[in-house]
PDB file of N, CA and C in Angstrom:
ATOM      1  N   MET C   1      69.956-185.766 -73.372  1.00 85.00           N
ATOM      2  CA  MET C   1      70.215-186.904 -75.033  1.00 85.00           C
ATOM      3  C   MET C   1      69.251-187.883 -74.660  1.00 85.00           C
ATOM      4  N   TYR C   2      69.070-188.220 -73.676  1.00 91.00           N
ATOM      5  CA  TYR C   2      68.485-190.093 -73.539  1.00 91.00           C
ATOM      6  C   TYR C   2      67.216-189.542 -74.305  1.00 91.00           C
ATOM      7  N   TYR C   3      66.884-188.286 -73.782  1.00 94.00           N
ATOM      8  CA  TYR C   3      65.002-187.384 -73.527  1.00 94.00           C
ATOM      9  C   TYR C   3      65.601-187.735 -75.188  1.00 94.00           C
ATOM     10  N   VAL C   4      66.011-186.864 -75.393  1.00 97.00           N
ATOM     11  CA  VAL C   4      65.875-186.786 -77.259  1.00 97.00           C
ATOM     12  C   VAL C   4      65.925-188.429 -77.576  1.00 97.00           C
ATOM     13  N   LEU C   5      66.594-189.933 -77.389  1.00 96.00           N
ATOM     14  CA  LEU C   5      66.507-191.397 -77.773  1.00 96.00           C
ATOM     15  C   LEU C   5      65.392-191.638 -77.516  1.00 96.00           C
ATOM     16  N   TRP C   6      64.603-190.858 -76.510  1.00 96.00           N
ATOM     17  CA  TRP C   6      64.404-191.853 -75.566  1.00 96.00           C
ATOM     18  C   TRP C   6      62.566-191.347 -77.564  1.00 96.00           C
ATOM     19  N   PHE C   7      62.473-190.012 -77.255  1.00 97.00           N
ATOM     20  CA  PHE C   7      61.656-189.077 -78.236  1.00 97.00           C
ATOM     21  C   PHE C   7      61.742-189.632 -79.286  1.00 97.00           C
ATOM     22  N   ILE C   8      62.555-190.654 -80.332  1.00 98.00           N
ATOM     23  CA  ILE C   8      63.038-190.669 -81.626  1.00 98.00           C
ATOM     24  C   ILE C   8      62.615-192.166 -81.272  1.00 98.00           C
ATOM     25  N   GLY C   9      62.563-192.923 -80.470  1.00 98.00           N
ATOM     26  CA  GLY C   9      61.975-194.297 -80.092  1.00 98.00           C
ATOM     27  C   GLY C   9      60.533-194.121 -80.786  1.00 98.00           C
ATOM     28  N   LEU C  10      60.052-193.363 -79.585  1.00 98.00           N
ATOM     29  CA  LEU C  10      58.643-193.067 -79.469  1.00 98.00           C
ATOM     30  C   LEU C  10      58.078-193.109 -81.581  1.00 98.00           C
ATOM     31  N   MET C  11      58.712-192.239 -81.594  1.00 98.00           N
ATOM     32  CA  MET C  11      58.063-191.603 -83.129  1.00 98.00           C
ATOM     33  C   MET C  11      58.469-193.205 -83.812  1.00 98.00           C
ATOM     34  N   ALA C  12      59.096-193.930 -83.948  1.00 98.00           N
ATOM     35  CA  ALA C  12      59.949-195.137 -84.448  1.00 98.00           C
ATOM     36  C   ALA C  12      58.975-196.061 -84.452  1.00 98.00           C
ATOM     37  N   ALA C  13      58.098-196.023 -83.325  1.00 98.00           N
ATOM     38  CA  ALA C  13      57.566-196.815 -82.662  1.00 98.00           C
ATOM     39  C   ALA C  13      56.463-196.693 -83.484  1.00 98.00           C
ATOM     40  N   CYS C  14      55.589-195.748 -82.581  1.00 97.00           N
ATOM     41  CA  CYS C  14      54.140-195.325 -83.879  1.00 97.00           C
ATOM     42  C   CYS C  14      54.376-195.819 -84.725  1.00 97.00           C
ATOM     43  N   MET C  15      55.327-194.485 -85.622  1.00 98.00           N
ATOM     44  CA  MET C  15      55.191-194.866 -87.130  1.00 98.00           C
ATOM     45  C   MET C  15      54.779-197.097 -87.890  1.00 98.00           C
ATOM     46  N   LEU C  16      56.119-197.535 -87.494  1.00 98.00           N
ATOM     47  CA  LEU C  16      56.377-198.598 -87.687  1.00 98.00           C
ATOM     48  C   LEU C  16      54.654-199.386 -86.880  1.00 98.00           C
ATOM     49  N   SER C  17      54.420-198.576 -86.031  1.00 98.00           N
ATOM     50  CA  SER C  17      53.231-199.295 -85.867  1.00 98.00           C
ATOM     51  C   SER C  17      51.743-198.657 -87.217  1.00 98.00           C
ATOM     52  N   ALA C  18      51.912-197.635 -87.226  1.00 97.00           N
ATOM     53  CA  ALA C  18      51.288-197.073 -88.221  1.00 97.00           C
ATOM     54  C   ALA C  18      51.155-197.664 -89.912  1.00 97.00           C
ATOM     55  N   VAL C  19      52.256-198.457 -90.391  1.00 97.00           N
ATOM     56  CA  VAL C  19      52.950-198.639 -91.365  1.00 97.00           C
ATOM     57  C   VAL C  19      52.396-200.234 -91.718  1.00 97.00           C
ATOM     58  N   VAL C  20      52.555-200.418 -90.663  1.00 96.00           N
ATOM     59  CA  VAL C  20      51.799-202.506 -90.163  1.00 96.00           C
ATOM     60  C   VAL C  20      50.528-202.430 -90.907  1.00 96.00           C
ATOM     61  N   GLY C  21      50.150-201.712 -89.496  1.00 95.00           N
ATOM     62  CA  GLY C  21      48.713-201.412 -90.122  1.00 95.00           C
ATOM     63  C   GLY C  21      47.868-201.742 -91.230  1.00 95.00           C
ATOM     64  N   LEU C  22      48.689-200.167 -91.663  1.00 95.00           N
ATOM     65  CA  LEU C  22      48.405-200.780 -93.145  1.00 95.00           C
ATOM     66  C   LEU C  22      48.871-201.633 -93.971  1.00 95.00           C
ATOM     67  N   TRP C  23      49.321-202.277 -93.669  1.00 93.00           N
ATOM     68  CA  TRP C  23      50.167-203.511 -94.452  1.00 93.00           C
ATOM     69  C   TRP C  23      49.027-204.242 -94.903  1.00 93.00           C
ATOM     70  N   ILE C  24      48.528-204.330 -92.880  1.00 92.00           N
ATOM     71  CA  ILE C  24      47.749-205.959 -92.560  1.00 92.00           C
ATOM     72  C   ILE C  24      46.096-206.002 -92.844  1.00 92.00           C
ATOM     73  N   GLU C  25      46.256-204.124 -93.261  1.00 91.00           N
ATOM     74  CA  GLU C  25      44.616-203.721 -93.708  1.00 91.00           C
ATOM     75  C   GLU C  25      44.412-204.081 -95.163  1.00 91.00           C
ATOM     76  N   ARG C  26      45.319-203.679 -95.693  1.00 90.00           N
ATOM     77  CA  ARG C  26      45.543-204.191 -96.968  1.00 90.00           C
ATOM     78  C   ARG C  26      46.136-205.194 -97.685  1.00 90.00           C
ATOM     79  N   ASP C  27      46.502-205.972 -97.344  1.00 88.00           N
ATOM     80  CA  ASP C  27      47.329-207.278 -97.571  1.00 88.00           C
ATOM     81  C   ASP C  27      45.077-208.388 -97.170  1.00 88.00           C
ATOM     82  N   SER C  28      44.881-207.915 -96.087  1.00 87.00           N
ATOM     83  CA  SER C  28      43.557-208.287 -96.047  1.00 87.00           C
ATOM     84  C   SER C  28      42.503-208.073 -97.023  1.00 87.00           C
ATOM     85  N   SER C  29      42.454-207.136 -97.034  1.00 85.00           N
ATOM     86  CA  SER C  29      41.444-206.570 -98.161  1.00 85.00           C
ATOM     87  C   SER C  29      41.694-207.753 -99.695  1.00 85.00           C
ATOM     88  N   GLU C  30      42.720-207.477-100.638  1.00 78.00           N
ATOM     89  CA  GLU C  30      43.272-208.332-101.488  1.00 78.00           C
ATOM     90  C   GLU C  30      43.085-209.291-101.377  1.00 78.00           C
ATOM     91  N   LYS C  31      43.058-209.866-100.159  1.00 77.00           N
ATOM     92  CA  LYS C  31      42.617-211.465-100.095  1.00 77.00           C
ATOM     93  C   LYS C  31      41.161-211.607-100.031  1.00 77.00           C
ATOM     94  N   GLU C  32      40.323-210.931 -99.269  1.00 74.00           N
ATOM     95  CA  GLU C  32      39.072-210.903 -99.722  1.00 74.00           C
ATOM     96  C   GLU C  32      38.688-210.529-101.378  1.00 74.00           C
ATOM     97  N   SER C  33      38.891-209.594-101.283  1.00 75.00           N
ATOM     98  CA  SER C  33      38.867-209.123-102.800  1.00 75.00           C
ATOM     99  C   SER C  33      39.661-210.726-103.978  1.00 75.00           C
ATOM    100  N   ASN C  34      40.080-211.032-103.404  1.00 71.00           N
ATOM    101  CA  ASN C  34      40.560-212.192-104.681  1.00 71.00           C
ATOM    102  C   ASN C  34      39.122-213.819-104.168  1.00 71.00           C
ATOM    103  N   ASN C  35      39.128-213.741-102.622  1.00 69.00           N
ATOM    104  CA  ASN C  35      38.281-215.052-102.666  1.00 69.00           C
ATOM    105  C   ASN C  35      36.156-214.614-103.448  1.00 69.00           C
ATOM    106  N   LYS C  36      36.272-213.235-103.869  1.00 60.00           N
ATOM    107  CA  LYS C  36      34.899-213.160-104.010  1.00 60.00           C
ATOM    108  C   LYS C  36      35.148-213.196-105.880  1.00 60.00           C
TER     109      LYS C  36
END
């Protein structure tokens, strides 16, 4: 049971980091386009 919870936590962490990375990249690109 603990192994399943650890695996779910690992997948959630990977998805969260990917979503946050894409959001930050999109936000920074929007700021750059506004400055031009």
